[in-house]
Amino acid sequence: ALREVRLALLEADVNFKVVKQFLANVRERAVGAEVARSLTPSQQVVKIVHEELVALLGEPGKLDLSGAPPHVIMLVGLQGSGKTTTGAKLAQWLRKRSKHRPLLVAADTYRPAAITQLEVLGRQLEIPVYSEGNKTPPPEICRKALKHAEKEGHTLVLLDTAGRLHIDDDMMGELQKIKEITRPAEVLLVADAMTGQDAVRVADQFNQKVGITGLILTKVDGDARGGAAISMRSVTGVPIKFVGVGEKADAIEPFHPDRLSSRILGMG
C-alpha cells in the first residue's frame, strides 16, 4: 500500500526527502494497532495517509492584518508564477469580505507589461493602482505609494514586486530594501502549482533571504496535482494561505488542506 502512496506522491512532484519522512510517519501509525483493529486494512491505510497529508499541509493560514492601517501585503515569487493577477484577485477578495480599501502598487519595473497589466486589472475591478512607470527604483515607488495610501485613506496596500526567471542577489537585495521601507504585515510567496522539484529550492531561498509569512499557490486548476505545496510547506514551515483556481477575478479562495490532500492522492 505504501509503495502506491510513494508513487502517487512522487508523481505529484512532492520532494523526495519529504516523501521519505512522510511515509515513515504513516508506517509508524499503520503498523500499530490502528490497522489491526479495523475492518478493511487497505481502507484504514488510505485514511491514515489522508489524515497525515492534511496534518502535513497544516492548518490554513489567516492573514495577519492587525495593528494600524494601512496594512502592507508584499507579494514575491518567480516570474510567471502569477503574482500580478494574484495581487488583483486578493485585493478584490479582501475588499468584498472585510470592507478594506485596497491600493495596488506596480513595483515590478522590469517586466515591460507588468505595470500595464496591473493597471488594466485595476480598472476592471475598480481598484486604484499606484504606479510611477519603470524609471523610478521599486523601493522608492513603494515608499511613495505608502504615503499616498495614508493620504487617501487606503487601509490595504498590495505590492506587486518583480519576479525573475531565476533567483539572483540583486533581486533579493531589492526585495529586502522594499521590506525594510514598508514593514509589511505579510510577505506572501506566490508559487505556481506546476513548479516541480524546483519548488523547494525557490521557497527555501525566498524564506532565507526575505522571510515569508505565507504561501499562495496558483494554477491549482491545471494538471498539476499540487505536490509542490507539500514540499514548500514542509521546507519553510509557513502556512499556505490561499489558492488560485482559475483566470477569473474572483478565482481565489482560502486554502483547504483536505481538498488538496485528496487531489494529491488522485482521489478528487
mmCIF file of C-alpha atoms in Angstrom:
data_model
loop_
_atom_site.group_PDB
_atom_site.id
_atom_site.type_symbol
_atom_site.label_atom_id
_atom_site.label_comp_id
_atom_site.label_asym_id
_atom_site.label_seq_id
_atom_site.Cartn_x
_atom_site.Cartn_y
_atom_site.Cartn_z
ATOM 1 C CA ALA A 1 0.000 0.000 0.000
ATOM 2 C CA LEU A 2 2.769 2.432 0.892
ATOM 3 C CA ARG A 3 4.555 1.766 -2.389
ATOM 4 C CA GLU A 4 1.486 3.035 -4.222
ATOM 5 C CA VAL A 5 1.329 6.063 -1.961
ATOM 6 C CA ARG A 6 5.008 6.749 -2.601
ATOM 7 C CA LEU A 7 4.408 6.657 -6.352
ATOM 8 C CA ALA A 8 1.358 8.908 -6.079
ATOM 9 C CA LEU A 9 3.351 11.482 -4.104
ATOM 10 C CA LEU A 10 6.397 11.397 -6.371
ATOM 11 C CA GLU A 11 4.170 11.692 -9.441
ATOM 12 C CA ALA A 12 2.532 14.707 -7.797
ATOM 13 C CA ASP A 13 6.036 16.217 -7.613
ATOM 14 C CA VAL A 14 6.473 16.074 -3.869
ATOM 15 C CA ASN A 15 10.133 16.396 -2.924
ATOM 16 C CA PHE A 16 11.821 13.021 -2.347
ATOM 17 C CA LYS A 17 13.064 13.793 1.196
ATOM 18 C CA VAL A 18 9.616 14.969 2.206
ATOM 19 C CA VAL A 19 8.054 11.748 0.842
ATOM 20 C CA LYS A 20 10.534 9.629 2.808
ATOM 21 C CA GLN A 21 9.779 11.343 6.117
ATOM 22 C CA PHE A 22 6.057 11.309 5.431
ATOM 23 C CA LEU A 23 5.973 7.568 4.696
ATOM 24 C CA ALA A 24 7.933 6.879 7.874
ATOM 25 C CA ASN A 25 5.186 8.655 9.849
ATOM 26 C CA VAL A 26 2.445 6.731 8.051
ATOM 27 C CA ARG A 27 4.224 3.405 8.502
ATOM 28 C CA GLU A 28 4.519 4.035 12.228
ATOM 29 C CA ARG A 29 0.752 4.514 12.508
ATOM 30 C CA ALA A 30 -0.192 1.774 10.054
ATOM 31 C CA VAL A 31 1.938 -0.917 11.675
ATOM 32 C CA GLY A 32 0.443 -0.129 15.071
ATOM 33 C CA ALA A 33 -2.832 -1.389 16.470
ATOM 34 C CA GLU A 34 -4.854 1.107 14.419
ATOM 35 C CA VAL A 35 -4.994 -1.018 11.276
ATOM 36 C CA ALA A 36 -5.145 -4.380 13.007
ATOM 37 C CA ARG A 37 -8.453 -3.451 14.632
ATOM 38 C CA SER A 38 -10.070 -2.021 11.527
ATOM 39 C CA LEU A 39 -12.402 -3.980 9.227
ATOM 40 C CA THR A 40 -10.507 -3.422 5.986
ATOM 41 C CA PRO A 41 -6.808 -2.672 6.393
ATOM 42 C CA SER A 42 -6.466 -1.091 2.947
ATOM 43 C CA GLN A 43 -9.180 1.472 3.660
ATOM 44 C CA GLN A 44 -7.605 2.216 7.000
ATOM 45 C CA VAL A 45 -4.185 2.806 5.391
ATOM 46 C CA VAL A 46 -5.718 5.240 2.904
ATOM 47 C CA LYS A 47 -7.449 7.016 5.780
ATOM 48 C CA ILE A 48 -4.164 7.312 7.707
ATOM 49 C CA VAL A 49 -2.378 8.599 4.611
ATOM 50 C CA HIS A 50 -5.095 11.174 4.053
ATOM 51 C CA GLU A 51 -5.018 12.325 7.690
ATOM 52 C CA GLU A 52 -1.228 12.571 7.704
ATOM 53 C CA LEU A 53 -1.280 14.556 4.458
ATOM 54 C CA VAL A 54 -3.801 17.000 5.906
ATOM 55 C CA ALA A 55 -1.617 17.332 9.012
ATOM 56 C CA LEU A 56 1.495 17.882 6.879
ATOM 57 C CA LEU A 57 -0.226 20.563 4.795
ATOM 58 C CA GLY A 58 -1.102 22.216 8.076
ATOM 59 C CA GLU A 59 -3.897 24.490 9.135
ATOM 60 C CA PRO A 60 -4.915 27.071 6.545
ATOM 61 C CA GLY A 61 -3.177 30.313 7.466
ATOM 62 C CA LYS A 62 -5.113 33.503 8.117
ATOM 63 C CA LEU A 63 -3.822 36.886 7.023
ATOM 64 C CA ASP A 64 -2.499 38.958 9.889
ATOM 65 C CA LEU A 65 -3.992 42.408 9.416
ATOM 66 C CA SER A 66 -3.814 43.596 13.000
ATOM 67 C CA GLY A 67 -2.470 46.976 14.056
ATOM 68 C CA ALA A 68 -2.998 50.366 12.474
ATOM 69 C CA PRO A 69 -3.724 50.659 8.744
ATOM 70 C CA PRO A 70 -2.557 50.838 6.039
ATOM 71 C CA HIS A 71 -1.604 47.154 6.182
ATOM 72 C CA VAL A 72 1.049 46.208 3.647
ATOM 73 C CA ILE A 73 0.992 42.861 1.848
ATOM 74 C CA MET A 74 4.096 42.161 -0.206
ATOM 75 C CA LEU A 75 3.880 39.571 -2.984
ATOM 76 C CA VAL A 76 7.106 37.847 -4.038
ATOM 77 C CA GLY A 77 7.930 34.969 -6.367
ATOM 78 C CA LEU A 78 9.499 33.939 -9.634
ATOM 79 C CA GLN A 79 8.463 35.407 -12.973
ATOM 80 C CA GLY A 80 5.394 33.734 -14.414
ATOM 81 C CA SER A 81 4.053 32.478 -11.086
ATOM 82 C CA GLY A 82 1.000 34.741 -11.397
ATOM 83 C CA LYS A 83 1.892 37.469 -8.872
ATOM 84 C CA THR A 84 0.247 40.374 -10.701
ATOM 85 C CA THR A 85 -3.077 38.600 -11.235
ATOM 86 C CA THR A 86 -2.975 37.185 -7.705
ATOM 87 C CA GLY A 87 -2.458 40.665 -6.258
ATOM 88 C CA ALA A 88 -5.591 41.945 -8.007
ATOM 89 C CA LYS A 89 -7.623 38.855 -7.005
ATOM 90 C CA LEU A 90 -6.523 39.153 -3.380
ATOM 91 C CA ALA A 91 -7.377 42.865 -3.278
ATOM 92 C CA GLN A 92 -10.836 42.092 -4.644
ATOM 93 C CA TRP A 93 -11.333 39.200 -2.188
ATOM 94 C CA LEU A 94 -10.354 41.311 0.827
ATOM 95 C CA ARG A 95 -12.442 44.266 -0.286
ATOM 96 C CA LYS A 96 -15.541 42.053 -0.582
ATOM 97 C CA ARG A 97 -15.115 40.304 2.728
ATOM 98 C CA SER A 98 -13.636 42.827 5.074
ATOM 99 C CA LYS A 99 -14.589 46.257 3.775
ATOM 100 C CA HIS A 100 -10.948 47.163 3.196
ATOM 101 C CA ARG A 101 -9.976 49.930 0.794
ATOM 102 C CA PRO A 102 -7.128 48.360 -1.200
ATOM 103 C CA LEU A 103 -4.436 50.082 -3.238
ATOM 104 C CA LEU A 104 -2.432 48.049 -5.763
ATOM 105 C CA VAL A 105 1.177 49.135 -6.270
ATOM 106 C CA ALA A 106 3.016 48.455 -9.539
ATOM 107 C CA ALA A 107 6.532 47.864 -8.216
ATOM 108 C CA ASP A 108 7.633 45.486 -10.974
ATOM 109 C CA THR A 109 9.585 47.804 -13.266
ATOM 110 C CA TYR A 110 11.445 45.045 -15.124
ATOM 111 C CA ARG A 111 8.762 43.140 -16.973
ATOM 112 C CA PRO A 112 7.550 45.578 -19.627
ATOM 113 C CA ALA A 113 3.894 44.560 -19.462
ATOM 114 C CA ALA A 114 3.598 44.222 -15.683
ATOM 115 C CA ILE A 115 2.593 47.828 -14.976
ATOM 116 C CA THR A 116 0.071 47.881 -17.820
ATOM 117 C CA GLN A 117 -1.330 44.518 -16.726
ATOM 118 C CA LEU A 118 -1.891 45.751 -13.173
ATOM 119 C CA GLU A 119 -3.484 48.987 -14.389
ATOM 120 C CA VAL A 120 -5.872 47.056 -16.657
ATOM 121 C CA LEU A 121 -6.823 44.698 -13.803
ATOM 122 C CA GLY A 122 -7.292 47.688 -11.503
ATOM 123 C CA ARG A 123 -9.673 49.324 -13.973
ATOM 124 C CA GLN A 124 -11.659 46.108 -14.448
ATOM 125 C CA LEU A 125 -12.097 45.627 -10.700
ATOM 126 C CA GLU A 126 -12.342 49.347 -9.895
ATOM 127 C CA ILE A 127 -9.370 49.154 -7.544
ATOM 128 C CA PRO A 128 -6.931 52.098 -7.681
ATOM 129 C CA VAL A 129 -3.371 51.372 -8.862
ATOM 130 C CA TYR A 130 -0.336 53.415 -7.853
ATOM 131 C CA SER A 131 2.388 53.453 -10.493
ATOM 132 C CA GLU A 132 5.315 55.645 -11.461
ATOM 133 C CA GLY A 133 6.258 53.951 -14.733
ATOM 134 C CA ASN A 134 9.503 51.992 -14.993
ATOM 135 C CA LYS A 135 12.094 54.716 -14.420
ATOM 136 C CA THR A 136 11.762 55.019 -10.617
ATOM 137 C CA PRO A 137 13.504 52.348 -8.480
ATOM 138 C CA PRO A 138 10.959 49.915 -6.932
ATOM 139 C CA PRO A 139 11.841 50.672 -3.259
ATOM 140 C CA GLU A 140 11.171 54.365 -3.963
ATOM 141 C CA ILE A 141 7.843 53.548 -5.678
ATOM 142 C CA CYS A 142 6.769 51.551 -2.609
ATOM 143 C CA ARG A 143 7.782 54.345 -0.218
ATOM 144 C CA LYS A 144 5.763 56.929 -2.154
ATOM 145 C CA ALA A 145 2.826 54.528 -2.536
ATOM 146 C CA LEU A 146 2.618 54.151 1.251
ATOM 147 C CA LYS A 147 2.494 57.929 1.711
ATOM 148 C CA HIS A 148 -0.174 58.126 -0.984
ATOM 149 C CA ALA A 149 -2.203 55.374 0.744
ATOM 150 C CA GLU A 150 -2.080 57.192 4.087
ATOM 151 C CA LYS A 151 -3.174 60.445 2.462
ATOM 152 C CA GLU A 152 -6.036 58.833 0.505
ATOM 153 C CA GLY A 153 -7.268 56.662 3.382
ATOM 154 C CA HIS A 154 -6.470 53.231 1.900
ATOM 155 C CA THR A 155 -6.421 50.527 4.553
ATOM 156 C CA LEU A 156 -4.585 47.927 2.497
ATOM 157 C CA VAL A 157 -1.543 48.215 0.214
ATOM 158 C CA LEU A 158 -0.600 45.284 -2.036
ATOM 159 C CA LEU A 159 2.888 45.456 -3.505
ATOM 160 C CA ASP A 160 3.397 43.643 -6.809
ATOM 161 C CA THR A 161 7.171 43.126 -6.803
ATOM 162 C CA ALA A 162 9.331 41.926 -9.662
ATOM 163 C CA GLY A 163 9.897 38.259 -10.338
ATOM 164 C CA ARG A 164 12.910 36.927 -12.188
ATOM 165 C CA LEU A 165 13.312 33.729 -14.135
ATOM 166 C CA HIS A 166 15.881 32.682 -11.572
ATOM 167 C CA ILE A 167 16.810 33.882 -8.142
ATOM 168 C CA ASP A 168 19.653 36.396 -8.076
ATOM 169 C CA ASP A 169 21.270 38.554 -5.409
ATOM 170 C CA ASP A 170 20.169 41.864 -6.935
ATOM 171 C CA MET A 171 16.559 40.761 -6.875
ATOM 172 C CA MET A 172 16.776 39.602 -3.265
ATOM 173 C CA GLY A 173 18.586 42.783 -2.230
ATOM 174 C CA GLU A 174 15.831 44.891 -3.769
ATOM 175 C CA LEU A 175 13.123 42.873 -2.001
ATOM 176 C CA GLN A 176 14.956 43.272 1.320
ATOM 177 C CA LYS A 177 15.059 47.039 0.764
ATOM 178 C CA ILE A 178 11.329 47.162 -0.005
ATOM 179 C CA LYS A 179 10.643 45.118 3.118
ATOM 180 C CA GLU A 180 12.713 47.499 5.289
ATOM 181 C CA ILE A 181 10.910 50.557 3.909
ATOM 182 C CA THR A 182 7.335 49.245 4.015
ATOM 183 C CA ARG A 183 7.433 46.868 7.023
ATOM 184 C CA PRO A 184 4.799 44.548 5.530
ATOM 185 C CA ALA A 185 2.332 42.681 7.736
ATOM 186 C CA GLU A 186 2.525 39.776 5.294
ATOM 187 C CA VAL A 187 5.170 38.640 2.807
ATOM 188 C CA LEU A 188 3.458 36.064 0.611
ATOM 189 C CA LEU A 189 5.328 33.801 -1.770
ATOM 190 C CA VAL A 190 3.224 33.276 -4.881
ATOM 191 C CA ALA A 191 4.131 29.912 -6.383
ATOM 192 C CA ASP A 192 2.899 28.035 -9.404
ATOM 193 C CA ALA A 193 1.408 24.628 -8.505
ATOM 194 C CA MET A 194 3.136 23.275 -11.620
ATOM 195 C CA THR A 195 6.585 24.035 -10.164
ATOM 196 C CA GLY A 196 8.074 20.607 -9.768
ATOM 197 C CA GLN A 197 11.092 19.679 -7.689
ATOM 198 C CA ASP A 198 12.466 23.204 -8.030
ATOM 199 C CA ALA A 199 9.735 24.431 -5.673
ATOM 200 C CA VAL A 200 11.734 23.512 -2.599
ATOM 201 C CA ARG A 201 14.809 25.498 -3.637
ATOM 202 C CA VAL A 202 12.730 28.528 -4.600
ATOM 203 C CA ALA A 203 10.710 28.558 -1.372
ATOM 204 C CA ASP A 204 13.782 27.964 0.768
ATOM 205 C CA GLN A 205 15.778 30.803 -0.790
ATOM 206 C CA PHE A 206 12.942 33.317 -0.598
ATOM 207 C CA ASN A 207 12.372 32.344 3.013
ATOM 208 C CA GLN A 208 16.033 32.670 3.985
ATOM 209 C CA LYS A 209 16.624 35.979 2.194
ATOM 210 C CA VAL A 210 13.318 37.811 2.603
ATOM 211 C CA GLY A 211 11.449 35.853 5.277
ATOM 212 C CA ILE A 212 7.997 34.818 4.070
ATOM 213 C CA THR A 213 4.880 34.600 6.224
ATOM 214 C CA GLY A 214 2.707 32.511 3.921
ATOM 215 C CA LEU A 215 2.274 30.824 0.557
ATOM 216 C CA ILE A 216 -0.250 31.370 -2.208
ATOM 217 C CA LEU A 217 -0.496 28.532 -4.678
ATOM 218 C CA THR A 218 -1.593 29.488 -8.193
ATOM 219 C CA LYS A 219 -2.845 27.481 -11.188
ATOM 220 C CA VAL A 220 -4.250 24.745 -8.957
ATOM 221 C CA ASP A 221 -6.936 24.189 -11.604
ATOM 222 C CA GLY A 222 -4.373 22.831 -14.088
ATOM 223 C CA ASP A 223 -2.972 19.333 -14.493
ATOM 224 C CA ALA A 224 -0.643 19.699 -11.551
ATOM 225 C CA ARG A 225 -1.592 17.689 -8.546
ATOM 226 C CA GLY A 226 -0.090 20.310 -6.263
ATOM 227 C CA GLY A 227 2.663 18.235 -4.695
ATOM 228 C CA ALA A 228 4.805 21.376 -4.700
ATOM 229 C CA ALA A 229 2.578 22.641 -1.903
ATOM 230 C CA ILE A 230 3.646 19.856 0.444
ATOM 231 C CA SER A 231 7.327 20.344 -0.332
ATOM 232 C CA MET A 232 7.197 24.111 0.197
ATOM 233 C CA ARG A 233 5.114 23.850 3.345
ATOM 234 C CA SER A 234 7.468 21.264 4.733
ATOM 235 C CA VAL A 235 10.674 23.163 3.930
ATOM 236 C CA THR A 236 9.609 26.662 5.013
ATOM 237 C CA GLY A 237 7.241 25.776 7.828
ATOM 238 C CA VAL A 238 4.973 28.673 6.787
ATOM 239 C CA PRO A 239 1.258 28.073 6.141
ATOM 240 C CA ILE A 240 -0.457 28.036 2.760
ATOM 241 C CA LYS A 241 -2.998 30.860 2.923
ATOM 242 C CA PHE A 242 -4.734 30.962 -0.468
ATOM 243 C CA VAL A 243 -5.046 29.023 -3.706
ATOM 244 C CA GLY A 244 -5.731 30.485 -7.130
ATOM 245 C CA VAL A 245 -8.168 28.323 -9.053
ATOM 246 C CA GLY A 246 -8.678 29.927 -12.452
ATOM 247 C CA GLU A 247 -8.445 33.046 -14.558
ATOM 248 C CA LYS A 248 -11.470 34.964 -13.285
ATOM 249 C CA ALA A 249 -11.118 37.891 -10.892
ATOM 250 C CA ASP A 250 -12.807 36.003 -8.059
ATOM 251 C CA ALA A 251 -10.931 32.751 -8.673
ATOM 252 C CA ILE A 252 -9.055 32.772 -5.383
ATOM 253 C CA GLU A 253 -10.071 31.005 -2.200
ATOM 254 C CA PRO A 254 -8.700 30.250 1.239
ATOM 255 C CA PHE A 255 -6.670 27.075 1.347
ATOM 256 C CA HIS A 256 -8.401 23.814 2.369
ATOM 257 C CA PRO A 257 -5.851 21.106 3.266
ATOM 258 C CA ASP A 258 -8.345 18.228 2.931
ATOM 259 C CA ARG A 259 -9.215 19.177 -0.672
ATOM 260 C CA LEU A 260 -5.597 19.413 -1.770
ATOM 261 C CA SER A 261 -4.756 16.198 0.014
ATOM 262 C CA SER A 262 -7.486 14.344 -1.938
ATOM 263 C CA ARG A 263 -6.151 15.881 -5.116
ATOM 264 C CA ILE A 264 -2.546 14.866 -4.462
ATOM 265 C CA LEU A 265 -3.658 11.281 -3.833
ATOM 266 C CA GLY A 266 -5.591 11.438 -7.088
ATOM 267 C CA MET A 267 -8.914 10.948 -5.336
ATOM 268 C CA GLY A 268 -10.785 14.125 -6.070
#
